[in-house]
Coordinates of C-alpha atoms in Angstrom, one line a residue:
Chain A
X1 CA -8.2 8.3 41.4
X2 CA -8.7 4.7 42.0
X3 CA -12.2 5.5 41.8
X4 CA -12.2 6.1 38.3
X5 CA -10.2 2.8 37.4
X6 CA -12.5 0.0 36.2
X7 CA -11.7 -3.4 37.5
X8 CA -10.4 -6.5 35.8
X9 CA -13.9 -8.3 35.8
X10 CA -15.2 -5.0 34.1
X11 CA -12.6 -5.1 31.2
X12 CA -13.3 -8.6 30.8
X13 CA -16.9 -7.7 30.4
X14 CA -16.4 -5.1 28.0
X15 CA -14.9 -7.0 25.4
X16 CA -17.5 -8.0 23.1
X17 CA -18.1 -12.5 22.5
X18 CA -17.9 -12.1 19.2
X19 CA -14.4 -9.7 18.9
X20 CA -13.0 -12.8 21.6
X21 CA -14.1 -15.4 19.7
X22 CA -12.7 -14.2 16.4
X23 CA -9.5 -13.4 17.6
X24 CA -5.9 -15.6 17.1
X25 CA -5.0 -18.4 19.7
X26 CA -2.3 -16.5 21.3
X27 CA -4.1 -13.1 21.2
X28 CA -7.0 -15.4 22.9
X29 CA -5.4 -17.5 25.2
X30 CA -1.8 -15.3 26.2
X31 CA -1.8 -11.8 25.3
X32 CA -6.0 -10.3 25.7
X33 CA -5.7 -12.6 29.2
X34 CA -1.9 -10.5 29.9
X35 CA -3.6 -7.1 28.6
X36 CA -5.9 -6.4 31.5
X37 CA -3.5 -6.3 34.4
X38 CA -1.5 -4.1 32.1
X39 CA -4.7 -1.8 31.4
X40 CA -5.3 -1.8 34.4
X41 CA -1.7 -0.5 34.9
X42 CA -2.0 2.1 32.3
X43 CA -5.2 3.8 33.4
X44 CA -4.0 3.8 36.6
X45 CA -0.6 5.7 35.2
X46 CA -3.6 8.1 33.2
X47 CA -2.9 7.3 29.7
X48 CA -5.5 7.6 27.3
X49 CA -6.4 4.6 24.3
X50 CA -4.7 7.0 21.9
X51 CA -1.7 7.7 24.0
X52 CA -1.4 3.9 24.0
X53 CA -1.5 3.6 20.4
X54 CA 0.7 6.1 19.4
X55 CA 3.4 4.4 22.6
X56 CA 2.9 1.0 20.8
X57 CA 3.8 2.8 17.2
X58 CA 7.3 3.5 19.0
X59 CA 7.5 0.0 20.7
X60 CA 7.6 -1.2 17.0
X61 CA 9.9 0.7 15.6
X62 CA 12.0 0.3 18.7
X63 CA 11.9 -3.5 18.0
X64 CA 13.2 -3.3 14.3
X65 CA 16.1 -1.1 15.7
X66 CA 17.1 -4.1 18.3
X67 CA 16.6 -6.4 16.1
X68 CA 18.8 -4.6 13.5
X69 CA 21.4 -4.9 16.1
X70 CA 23.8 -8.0 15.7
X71 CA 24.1 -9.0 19.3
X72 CA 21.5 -11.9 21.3
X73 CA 20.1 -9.9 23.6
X74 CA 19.2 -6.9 21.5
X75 CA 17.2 -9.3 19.3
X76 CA 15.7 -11.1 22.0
X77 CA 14.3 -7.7 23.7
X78 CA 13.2 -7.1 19.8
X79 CA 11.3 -9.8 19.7
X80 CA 9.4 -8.8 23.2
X81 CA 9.4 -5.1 21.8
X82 CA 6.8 -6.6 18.9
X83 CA 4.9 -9.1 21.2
X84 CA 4.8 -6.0 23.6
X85 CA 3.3 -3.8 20.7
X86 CA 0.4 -7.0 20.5
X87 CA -0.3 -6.5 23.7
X88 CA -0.1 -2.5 23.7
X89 CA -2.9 -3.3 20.7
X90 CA -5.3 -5.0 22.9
X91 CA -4.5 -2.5 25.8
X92 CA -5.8 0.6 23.5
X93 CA -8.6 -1.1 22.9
X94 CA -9.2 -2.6 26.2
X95 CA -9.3 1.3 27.8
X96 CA -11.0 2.8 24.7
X97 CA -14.4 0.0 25.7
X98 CA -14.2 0.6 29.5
X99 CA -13.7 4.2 29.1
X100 CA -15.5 5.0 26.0
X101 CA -13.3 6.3 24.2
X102 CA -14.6 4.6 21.0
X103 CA -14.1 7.3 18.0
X104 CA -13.0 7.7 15.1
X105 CA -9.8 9.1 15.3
X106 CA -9.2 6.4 17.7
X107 CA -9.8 3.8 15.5
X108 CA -7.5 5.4 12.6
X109 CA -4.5 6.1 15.4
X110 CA -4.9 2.2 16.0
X111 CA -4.7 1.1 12.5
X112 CA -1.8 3.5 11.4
X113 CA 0.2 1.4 14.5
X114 CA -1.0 -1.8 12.9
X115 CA 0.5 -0.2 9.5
X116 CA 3.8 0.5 10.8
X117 CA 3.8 -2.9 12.3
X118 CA 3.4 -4.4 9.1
X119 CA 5.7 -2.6 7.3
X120 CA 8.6 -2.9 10.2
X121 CA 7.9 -6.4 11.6
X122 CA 9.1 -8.5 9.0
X123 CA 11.8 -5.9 7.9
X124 CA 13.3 -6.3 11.7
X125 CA 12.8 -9.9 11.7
X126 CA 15.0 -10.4 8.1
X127 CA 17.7 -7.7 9.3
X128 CA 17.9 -10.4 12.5
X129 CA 17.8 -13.3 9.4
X130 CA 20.6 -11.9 8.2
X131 CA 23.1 -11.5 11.3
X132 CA 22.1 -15.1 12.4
X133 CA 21.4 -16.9 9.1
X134 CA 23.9 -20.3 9.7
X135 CA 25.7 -22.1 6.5
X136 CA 23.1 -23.4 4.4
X137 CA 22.9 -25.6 1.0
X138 CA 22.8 -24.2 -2.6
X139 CA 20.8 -21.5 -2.9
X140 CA 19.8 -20.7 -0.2
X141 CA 23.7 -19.2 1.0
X142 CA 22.9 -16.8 -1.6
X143 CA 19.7 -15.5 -0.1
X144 CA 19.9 -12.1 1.3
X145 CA 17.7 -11.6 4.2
X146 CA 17.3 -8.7 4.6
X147 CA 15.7 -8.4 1.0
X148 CA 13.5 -11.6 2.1
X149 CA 12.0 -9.8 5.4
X150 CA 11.6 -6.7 2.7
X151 CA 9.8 -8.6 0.5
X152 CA 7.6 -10.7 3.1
X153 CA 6.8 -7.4 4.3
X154 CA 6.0 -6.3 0.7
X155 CA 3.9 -9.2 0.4
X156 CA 2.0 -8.2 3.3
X157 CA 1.1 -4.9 3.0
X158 CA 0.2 -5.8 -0.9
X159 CA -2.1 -8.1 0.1
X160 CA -3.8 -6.0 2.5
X161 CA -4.3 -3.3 0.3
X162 CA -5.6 -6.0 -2.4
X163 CA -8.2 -7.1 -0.1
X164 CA -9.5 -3.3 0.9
X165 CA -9.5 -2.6 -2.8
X166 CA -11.6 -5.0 -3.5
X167 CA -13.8 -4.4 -0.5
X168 CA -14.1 -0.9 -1.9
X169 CA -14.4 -1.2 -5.4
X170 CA -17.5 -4.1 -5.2
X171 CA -18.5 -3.0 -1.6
X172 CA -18.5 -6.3 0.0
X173 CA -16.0 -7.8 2.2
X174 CA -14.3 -11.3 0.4
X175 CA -13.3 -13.1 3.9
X176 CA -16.5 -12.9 6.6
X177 CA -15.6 -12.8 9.6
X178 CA -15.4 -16.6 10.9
X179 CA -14.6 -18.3 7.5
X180 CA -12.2 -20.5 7.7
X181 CA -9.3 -18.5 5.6
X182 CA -10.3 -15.7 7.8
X183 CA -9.9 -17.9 10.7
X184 CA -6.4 -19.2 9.0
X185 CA -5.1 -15.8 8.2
X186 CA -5.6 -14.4 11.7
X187 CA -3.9 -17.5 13.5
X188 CA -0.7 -17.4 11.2
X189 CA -1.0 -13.6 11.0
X190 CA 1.1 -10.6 12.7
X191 CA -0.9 -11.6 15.5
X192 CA -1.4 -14.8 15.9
X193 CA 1.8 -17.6 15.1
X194 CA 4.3 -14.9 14.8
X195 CA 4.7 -13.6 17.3
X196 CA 5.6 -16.5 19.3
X197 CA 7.4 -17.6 16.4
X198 CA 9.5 -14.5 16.7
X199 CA 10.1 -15.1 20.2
X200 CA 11.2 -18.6 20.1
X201 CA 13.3 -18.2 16.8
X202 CA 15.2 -15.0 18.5
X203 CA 16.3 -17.7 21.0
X204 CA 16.9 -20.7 19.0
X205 CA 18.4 -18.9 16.0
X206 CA 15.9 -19.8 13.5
X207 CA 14.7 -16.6 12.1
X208 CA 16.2 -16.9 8.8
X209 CA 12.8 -19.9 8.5
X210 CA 10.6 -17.8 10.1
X211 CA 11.5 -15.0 7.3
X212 CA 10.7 -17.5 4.5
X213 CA 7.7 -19.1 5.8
X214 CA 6.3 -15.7 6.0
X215 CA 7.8 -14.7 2.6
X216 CA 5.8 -17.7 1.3
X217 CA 3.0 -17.3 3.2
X218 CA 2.1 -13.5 2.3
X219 CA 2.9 -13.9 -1.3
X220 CA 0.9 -16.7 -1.6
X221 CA -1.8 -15.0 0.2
X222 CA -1.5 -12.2 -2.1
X223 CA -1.4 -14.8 -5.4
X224 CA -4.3 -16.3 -4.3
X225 CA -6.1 -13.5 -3.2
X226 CA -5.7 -12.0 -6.5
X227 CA -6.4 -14.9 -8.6
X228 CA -9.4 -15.9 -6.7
X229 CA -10.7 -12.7 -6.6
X230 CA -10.3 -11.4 -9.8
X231 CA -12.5 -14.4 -11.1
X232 CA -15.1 -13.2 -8.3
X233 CA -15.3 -10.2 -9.9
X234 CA -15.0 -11.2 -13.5
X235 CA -17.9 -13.5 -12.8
X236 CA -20.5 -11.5 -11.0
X237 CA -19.4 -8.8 -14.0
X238 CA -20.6 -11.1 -16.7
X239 CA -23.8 -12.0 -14.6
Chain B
X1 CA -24.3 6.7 -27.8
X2 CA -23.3 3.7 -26.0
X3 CA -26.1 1.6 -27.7
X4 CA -25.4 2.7 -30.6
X5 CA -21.7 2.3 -30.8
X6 CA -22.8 -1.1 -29.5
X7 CA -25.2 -1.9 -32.7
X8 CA -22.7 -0.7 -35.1
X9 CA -20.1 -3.2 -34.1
X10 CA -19.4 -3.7 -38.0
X11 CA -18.7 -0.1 -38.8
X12 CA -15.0 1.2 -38.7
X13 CA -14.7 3.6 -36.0
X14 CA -13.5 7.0 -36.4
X15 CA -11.1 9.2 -34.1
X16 CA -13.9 11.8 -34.0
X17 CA -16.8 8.9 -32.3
X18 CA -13.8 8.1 -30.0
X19 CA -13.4 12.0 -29.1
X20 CA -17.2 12.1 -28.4
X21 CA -17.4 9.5 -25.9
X22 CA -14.9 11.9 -24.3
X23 CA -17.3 13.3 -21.8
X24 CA -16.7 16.6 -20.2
X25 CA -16.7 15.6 -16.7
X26 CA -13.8 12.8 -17.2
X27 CA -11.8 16.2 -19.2
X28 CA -12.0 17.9 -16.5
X29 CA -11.0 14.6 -14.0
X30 CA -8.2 14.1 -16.2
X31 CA -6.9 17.9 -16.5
X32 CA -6.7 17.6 -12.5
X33 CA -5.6 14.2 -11.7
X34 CA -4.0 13.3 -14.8
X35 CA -2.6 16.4 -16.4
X36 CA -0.1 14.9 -18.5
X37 CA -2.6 12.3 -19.9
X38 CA -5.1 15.8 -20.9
X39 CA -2.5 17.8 -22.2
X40 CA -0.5 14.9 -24.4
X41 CA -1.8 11.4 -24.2
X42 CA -5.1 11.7 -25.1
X43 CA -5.7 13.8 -28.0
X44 CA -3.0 10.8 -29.1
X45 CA -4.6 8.1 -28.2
X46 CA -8.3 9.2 -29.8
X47 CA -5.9 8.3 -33.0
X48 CA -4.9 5.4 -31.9
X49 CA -7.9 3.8 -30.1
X50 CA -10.2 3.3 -33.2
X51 CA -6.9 0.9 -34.2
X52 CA -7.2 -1.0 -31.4
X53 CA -11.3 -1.3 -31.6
X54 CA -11.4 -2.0 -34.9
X55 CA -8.6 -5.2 -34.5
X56 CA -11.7 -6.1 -31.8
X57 CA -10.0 -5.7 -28.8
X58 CA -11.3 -5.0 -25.5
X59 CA -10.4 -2.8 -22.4
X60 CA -9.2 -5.5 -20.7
X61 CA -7.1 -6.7 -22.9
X62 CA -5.4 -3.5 -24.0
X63 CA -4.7 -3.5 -20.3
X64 CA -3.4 -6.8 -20.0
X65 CA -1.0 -6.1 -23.5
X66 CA -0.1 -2.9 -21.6
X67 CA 1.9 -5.1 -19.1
X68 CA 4.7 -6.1 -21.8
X69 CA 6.3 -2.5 -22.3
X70 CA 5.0 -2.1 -18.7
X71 CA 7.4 -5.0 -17.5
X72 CA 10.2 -4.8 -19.8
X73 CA 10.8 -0.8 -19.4
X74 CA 11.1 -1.7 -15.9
X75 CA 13.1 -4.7 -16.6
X76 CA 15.6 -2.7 -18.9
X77 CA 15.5 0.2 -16.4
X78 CA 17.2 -2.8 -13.9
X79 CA 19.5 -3.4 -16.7
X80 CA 20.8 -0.5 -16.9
X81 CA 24.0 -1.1 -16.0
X82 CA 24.6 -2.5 -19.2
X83 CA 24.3 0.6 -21.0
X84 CA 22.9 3.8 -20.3
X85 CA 20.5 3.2 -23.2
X86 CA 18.4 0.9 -21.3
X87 CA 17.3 3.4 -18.7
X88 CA 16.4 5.5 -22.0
X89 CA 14.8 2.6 -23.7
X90 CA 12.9 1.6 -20.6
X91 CA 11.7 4.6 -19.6
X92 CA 10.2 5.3 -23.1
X93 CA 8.3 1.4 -23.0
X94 CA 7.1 3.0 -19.5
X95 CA 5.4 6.1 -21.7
X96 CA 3.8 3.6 -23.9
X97 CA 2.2 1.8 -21.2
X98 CA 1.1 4.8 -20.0
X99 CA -0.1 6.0 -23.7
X100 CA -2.4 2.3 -23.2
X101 CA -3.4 3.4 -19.8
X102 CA -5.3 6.2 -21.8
X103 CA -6.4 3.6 -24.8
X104 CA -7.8 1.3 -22.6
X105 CA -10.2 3.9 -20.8
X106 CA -11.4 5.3 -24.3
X107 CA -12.6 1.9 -25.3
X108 CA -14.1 1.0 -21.8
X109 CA -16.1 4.0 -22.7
X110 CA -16.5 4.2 -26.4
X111 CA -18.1 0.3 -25.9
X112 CA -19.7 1.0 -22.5
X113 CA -17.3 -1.6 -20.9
X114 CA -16.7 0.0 -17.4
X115 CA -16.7 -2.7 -14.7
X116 CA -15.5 -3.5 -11.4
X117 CA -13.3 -6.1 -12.7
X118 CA -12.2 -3.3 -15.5
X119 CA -11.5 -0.6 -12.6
X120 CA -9.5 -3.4 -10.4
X121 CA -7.5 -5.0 -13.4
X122 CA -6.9 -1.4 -13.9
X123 CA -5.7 -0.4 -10.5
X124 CA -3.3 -3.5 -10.4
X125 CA -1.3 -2.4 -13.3
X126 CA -1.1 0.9 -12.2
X127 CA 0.2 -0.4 -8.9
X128 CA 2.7 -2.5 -10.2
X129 CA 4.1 0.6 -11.6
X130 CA 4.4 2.1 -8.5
X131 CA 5.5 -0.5 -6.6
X132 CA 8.3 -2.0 -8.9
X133 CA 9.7 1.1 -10.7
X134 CA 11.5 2.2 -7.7
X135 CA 12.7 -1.1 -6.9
X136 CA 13.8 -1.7 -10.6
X137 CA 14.8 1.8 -10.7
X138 CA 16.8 1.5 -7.4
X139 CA 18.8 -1.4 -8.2
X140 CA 19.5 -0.5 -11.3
X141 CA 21.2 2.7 -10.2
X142 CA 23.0 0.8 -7.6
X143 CA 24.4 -1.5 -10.0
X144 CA 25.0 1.4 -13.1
X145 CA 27.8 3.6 -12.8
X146 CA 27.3 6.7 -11.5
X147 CA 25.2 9.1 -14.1
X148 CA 27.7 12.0 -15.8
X149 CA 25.0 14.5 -15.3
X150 CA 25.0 13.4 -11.6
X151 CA 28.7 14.2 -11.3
X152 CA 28.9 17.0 -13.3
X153 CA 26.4 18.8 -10.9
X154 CA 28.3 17.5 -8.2
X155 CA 26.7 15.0 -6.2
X156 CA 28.0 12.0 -5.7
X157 CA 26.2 9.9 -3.6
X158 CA 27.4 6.8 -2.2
X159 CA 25.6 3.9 -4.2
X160 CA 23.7 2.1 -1.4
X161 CA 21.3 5.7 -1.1
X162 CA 19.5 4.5 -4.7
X163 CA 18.7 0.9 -2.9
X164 CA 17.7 2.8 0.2
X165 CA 15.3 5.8 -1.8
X166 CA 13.9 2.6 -3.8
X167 CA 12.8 0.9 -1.1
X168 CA 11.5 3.7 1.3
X169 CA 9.7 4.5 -1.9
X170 CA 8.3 1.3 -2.3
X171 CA 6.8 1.5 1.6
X172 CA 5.7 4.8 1.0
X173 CA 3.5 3.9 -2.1
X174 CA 2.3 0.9 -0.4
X175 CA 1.7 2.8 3.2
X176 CA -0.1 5.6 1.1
X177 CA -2.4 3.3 -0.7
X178 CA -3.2 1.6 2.4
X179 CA -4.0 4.7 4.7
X180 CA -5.4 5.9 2.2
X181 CA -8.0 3.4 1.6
X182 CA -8.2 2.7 5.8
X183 CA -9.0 6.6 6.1
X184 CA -11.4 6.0 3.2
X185 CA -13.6 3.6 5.6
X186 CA -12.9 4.4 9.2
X187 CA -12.8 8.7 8.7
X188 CA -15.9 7.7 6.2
X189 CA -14.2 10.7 4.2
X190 CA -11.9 10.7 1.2
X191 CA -9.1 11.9 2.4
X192 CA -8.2 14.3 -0.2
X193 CA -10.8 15.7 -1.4
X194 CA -12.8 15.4 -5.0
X195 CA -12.7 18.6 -7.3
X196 CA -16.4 19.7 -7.7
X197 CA -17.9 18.9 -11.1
X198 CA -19.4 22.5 -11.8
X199 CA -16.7 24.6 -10.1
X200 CA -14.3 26.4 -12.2
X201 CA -10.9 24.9 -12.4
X202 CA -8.1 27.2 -11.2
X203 CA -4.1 26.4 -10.8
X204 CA -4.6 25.8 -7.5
X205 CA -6.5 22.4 -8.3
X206 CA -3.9 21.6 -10.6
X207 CA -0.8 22.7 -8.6
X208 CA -0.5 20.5 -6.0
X209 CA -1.1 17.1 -8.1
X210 CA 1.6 18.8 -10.8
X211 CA 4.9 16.1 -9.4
X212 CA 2.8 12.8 -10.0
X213 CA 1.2 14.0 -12.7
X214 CA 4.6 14.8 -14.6
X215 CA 5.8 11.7 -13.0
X216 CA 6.4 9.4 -15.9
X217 CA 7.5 12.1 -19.0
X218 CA 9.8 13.2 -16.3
X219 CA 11.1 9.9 -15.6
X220 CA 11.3 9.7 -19.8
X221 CA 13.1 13.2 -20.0
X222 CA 15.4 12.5 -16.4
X223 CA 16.9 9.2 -18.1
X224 CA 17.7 11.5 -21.2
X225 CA 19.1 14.1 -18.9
X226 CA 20.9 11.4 -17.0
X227 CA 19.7 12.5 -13.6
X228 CA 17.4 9.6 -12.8
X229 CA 19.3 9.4 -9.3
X230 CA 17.6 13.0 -8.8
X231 CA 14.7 12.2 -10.3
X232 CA 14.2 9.2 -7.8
X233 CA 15.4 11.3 -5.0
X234 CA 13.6 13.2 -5.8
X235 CA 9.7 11.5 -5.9
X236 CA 11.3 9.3 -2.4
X237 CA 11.1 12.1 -0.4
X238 CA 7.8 14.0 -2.3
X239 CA 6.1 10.3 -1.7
X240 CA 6.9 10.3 2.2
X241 CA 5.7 13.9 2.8
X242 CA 2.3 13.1 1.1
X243 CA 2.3 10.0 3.3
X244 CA 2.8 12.1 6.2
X245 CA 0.6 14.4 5.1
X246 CA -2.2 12.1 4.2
X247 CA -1.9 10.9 7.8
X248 CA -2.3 13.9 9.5
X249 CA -4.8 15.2 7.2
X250 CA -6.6 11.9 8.5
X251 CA -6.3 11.9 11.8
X252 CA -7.2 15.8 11.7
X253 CA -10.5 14.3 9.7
X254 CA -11.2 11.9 12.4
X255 CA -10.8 14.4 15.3
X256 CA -13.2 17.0 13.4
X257 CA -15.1 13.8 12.6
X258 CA -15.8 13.1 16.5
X259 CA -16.4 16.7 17.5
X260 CA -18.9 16.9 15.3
X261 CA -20.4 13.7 16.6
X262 CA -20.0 14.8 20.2
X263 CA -21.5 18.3 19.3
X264 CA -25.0 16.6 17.9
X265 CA -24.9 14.3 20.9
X266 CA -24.4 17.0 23.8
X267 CA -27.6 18.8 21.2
X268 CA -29.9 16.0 21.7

């Protein structure tokens, strides 16, 4: 069996420069480095890339459920759950190169985790808002969390589907790959900031700003996207 | 045709010129996908088009006017707790934006206006239909007293289930859209697929798009009724079995996708 295990100087050389390079800070530096012992684990244990993808679908909806739960720990092992379903991201991939498993249905399996994550993530992370939010000024007592996480997750999933509208409708991606709102998008993304930020917050108590800067964030994304965009379009229209 | 309707800029335009630059494969699109826009809404709006062209207004811009009774119905639909008539009210602004939705396309084609930026100014109204009306729609039924039709038939649901069917609504429109267009470019494949232009249309084309199709008269004739808590019910759980659907349908795409692939790689 141990036969059929590639080592960890063969994962590392299966993951392509370019997919590294253009990958968050802490997917680069922390999680891909954590994901090959745990690949390593996983063959090992026989699961497939998909068997991993559709465990790390779970792992995120287990981590909305703890962090739905008012009590410290439950939203501290949330906020692992969702760094854990990061790393579960790179482990599919990771045995999907060195075993090549590279297909199609594969590649879908993976992205329907990342669109549960989206949805759930931010949702999880206001319901936790909401339990731990502390006295604040004015307004912002009012503020329901849980609607904020809602909407930040709104905000995310609107902008997404903005942007593969586009892609599909003039056939050309907006952000390539290595521009520098690509680069800022994937460093303050689901993958990138947040998740630390979830971790730390959980601890500290400071997930009700978390929840807003990612409320902010996503629909400004998405405002900007559109406005920027739609002029793109309007232009090269009227060329 | 399209030259020539653009020459003649000066001469009024008729309901008939509209109703000829009706071509017969976007009937038979529309009898499919848009049954309720075939049936009613566009032998009305080939009346009310030539009104629109001849005040010299474009596609676009019947699109961008279509976002006032698009807005406030949903915005008196949230209202409705202060009286019963706004859910009426709003849903019938709704039917008018809808009535434009069909305007719109007749002048995009009657002036040979289809663009991308047409097609994704387009698209962005439509979504903010779907994505708001069952917020606004939710919350507005939370905040209402419960409908007398509702209660006559006996169900009494606890209030917070209209915030809850809103909002699973909302992430199964959005999740739909996105796995939808995700299938679109990893599977390579539309996920549902197209109706051929030369086949016949039967029922069975028609059947299964019947519930979105209806979607907004029935929201008109639900809030008339005064089961709107059904009828959002209703199209909450119909929108998360298409989403689970879609999914499967998907994957199932995929994995015939990379037999197929396998099977003309073991063949070389």
């Amino acid at each position: 069996m141990s036969s059929t295990v590639p080592s960890l100087a063969q994962m590392r050389a299966s993951l392509p420069p370019e997919k590294d390079r253009l990958d968050s800070l802490w997917l680069r530096f922390v999680l891909r480095k954590l994901s090959f012992p745990v690949t390593w684990v996983f063959i090992r244990l026989g699961f497939s890339a998909n068997y991993v993808s559709y465990l790390s679908m779970l792992v995120v909806f287990g981590g909305t459920i703890l962090m739905s739960i008012d009590d410290y720990f439950a939203r501290m092992l949330g906020a692992f759950l969702f760094n854990f379903w990061v790393l579960l991201d790179c482990v599919d991939g990771n045995i999907a190169r060195v075993k090549q498993q590279v297909n199609a249905y594969g590649e879908f399996a993976d992205a329907m985790s990342g669109y549960i994550a989206y949805a759930f993530v931010f949702l999880g992370m206001g319901i936790a808002a909401e339990h731990t939010k502390p006295i604040m000024p004015g307004v912002m007592n009012q503020m329901n969390f849980v609607v904020m996480g809602a909407l930040a997750s709104i905000c995310h999933l609107t902008t997404r589907l903005l942007y593969k509208k586009f892609v599909e409708v003039t056939g050309q991606p907006t952000l390539g790959s290595g521009t520098k709102p690509n680069i800022l998008f994937t460093n303050i993304g689901i993958t990138g900031l947040l998740m630390p930020s979830v971790l730390v917050s959980a601890i500290f108590g400071w997930l009700h700003w978390v929840t807003l800067f990612y409320l902010f964030c996503w629909g400004g994304a998405g405002a900007y996207f559109v406005v920027t965009k739609i002029i793109a379009v309007e232009r090269s229209t009227q060329l | 045709m399209l030259e020539s309707n653009k020459n003649d800029k000066r001469k009024k335009v008729s309901a008939r010129d509209i109703c000829q630059c009706y071509t017969s494969e976007k009937a038979r699109s529309d009898m499919v996908a848009q049954t309720w826009i075939y049936l009613v809404l566009r032998p009305i709006s080939f009346y009310l088009t030539p009104l629109f062209i001849n005040l010299g207004f474009s596609a676009n811009t019947v699109t961008c006017l279509g976002l006032f009774p698009l807005l406030g119905g949903m915005a008196l639909i949230l209202l409705g707790s202060h009286s019963p008539l706004n859910f009426t009210i709003g849903a019938m602004l709704v039917n008018i934006w809808y009535l434009g939705d069909a305007i719109d396309g007749n002048i995009a084609r009657f002036q040979g206006q289809t663009s991308k930026f047409g097609a994704i100014l387009d698209w962005l109204v439509g979504m903010l239909y779907h994505t708001f009306l069952p917020v606004c729609l939710g919350l507005g039924l939370y905040l209402a007293s419960p409908e007398r039709a509702m209660l006559a038939l006996g169900l009494d649901f606890p209030k917070w289930i209209w915030l809850l069917a809103g909002a699973v609504r909302l992430f199964a429109e959005l999740l739909r859209e996105v796995v939808s267009l995700g299938g679109r470019k990893i599977v390579g494949l539309k996920i549902v697929d197209q109706i051929d232009s030369k086949a016949k249309i039967s029922l069975k084309d028609i059947l299964p798009r019947i519930f979105p199709n209806f979607e907004i008269p029935l929201l008109l004739v639900s809030s008339l009724v005064g089961v709107l808590g059904f009828f959002l019910l209703f199209y909450t759980i119909y929108n998360l079995a298409i989403l689970a659907g879609m999914i499967l349908l998907a994957l199932r795409k995929a994995l015939l996708a990379d037999q197929q692939r396998t099977k003309e790689g073991e063949n070389l």
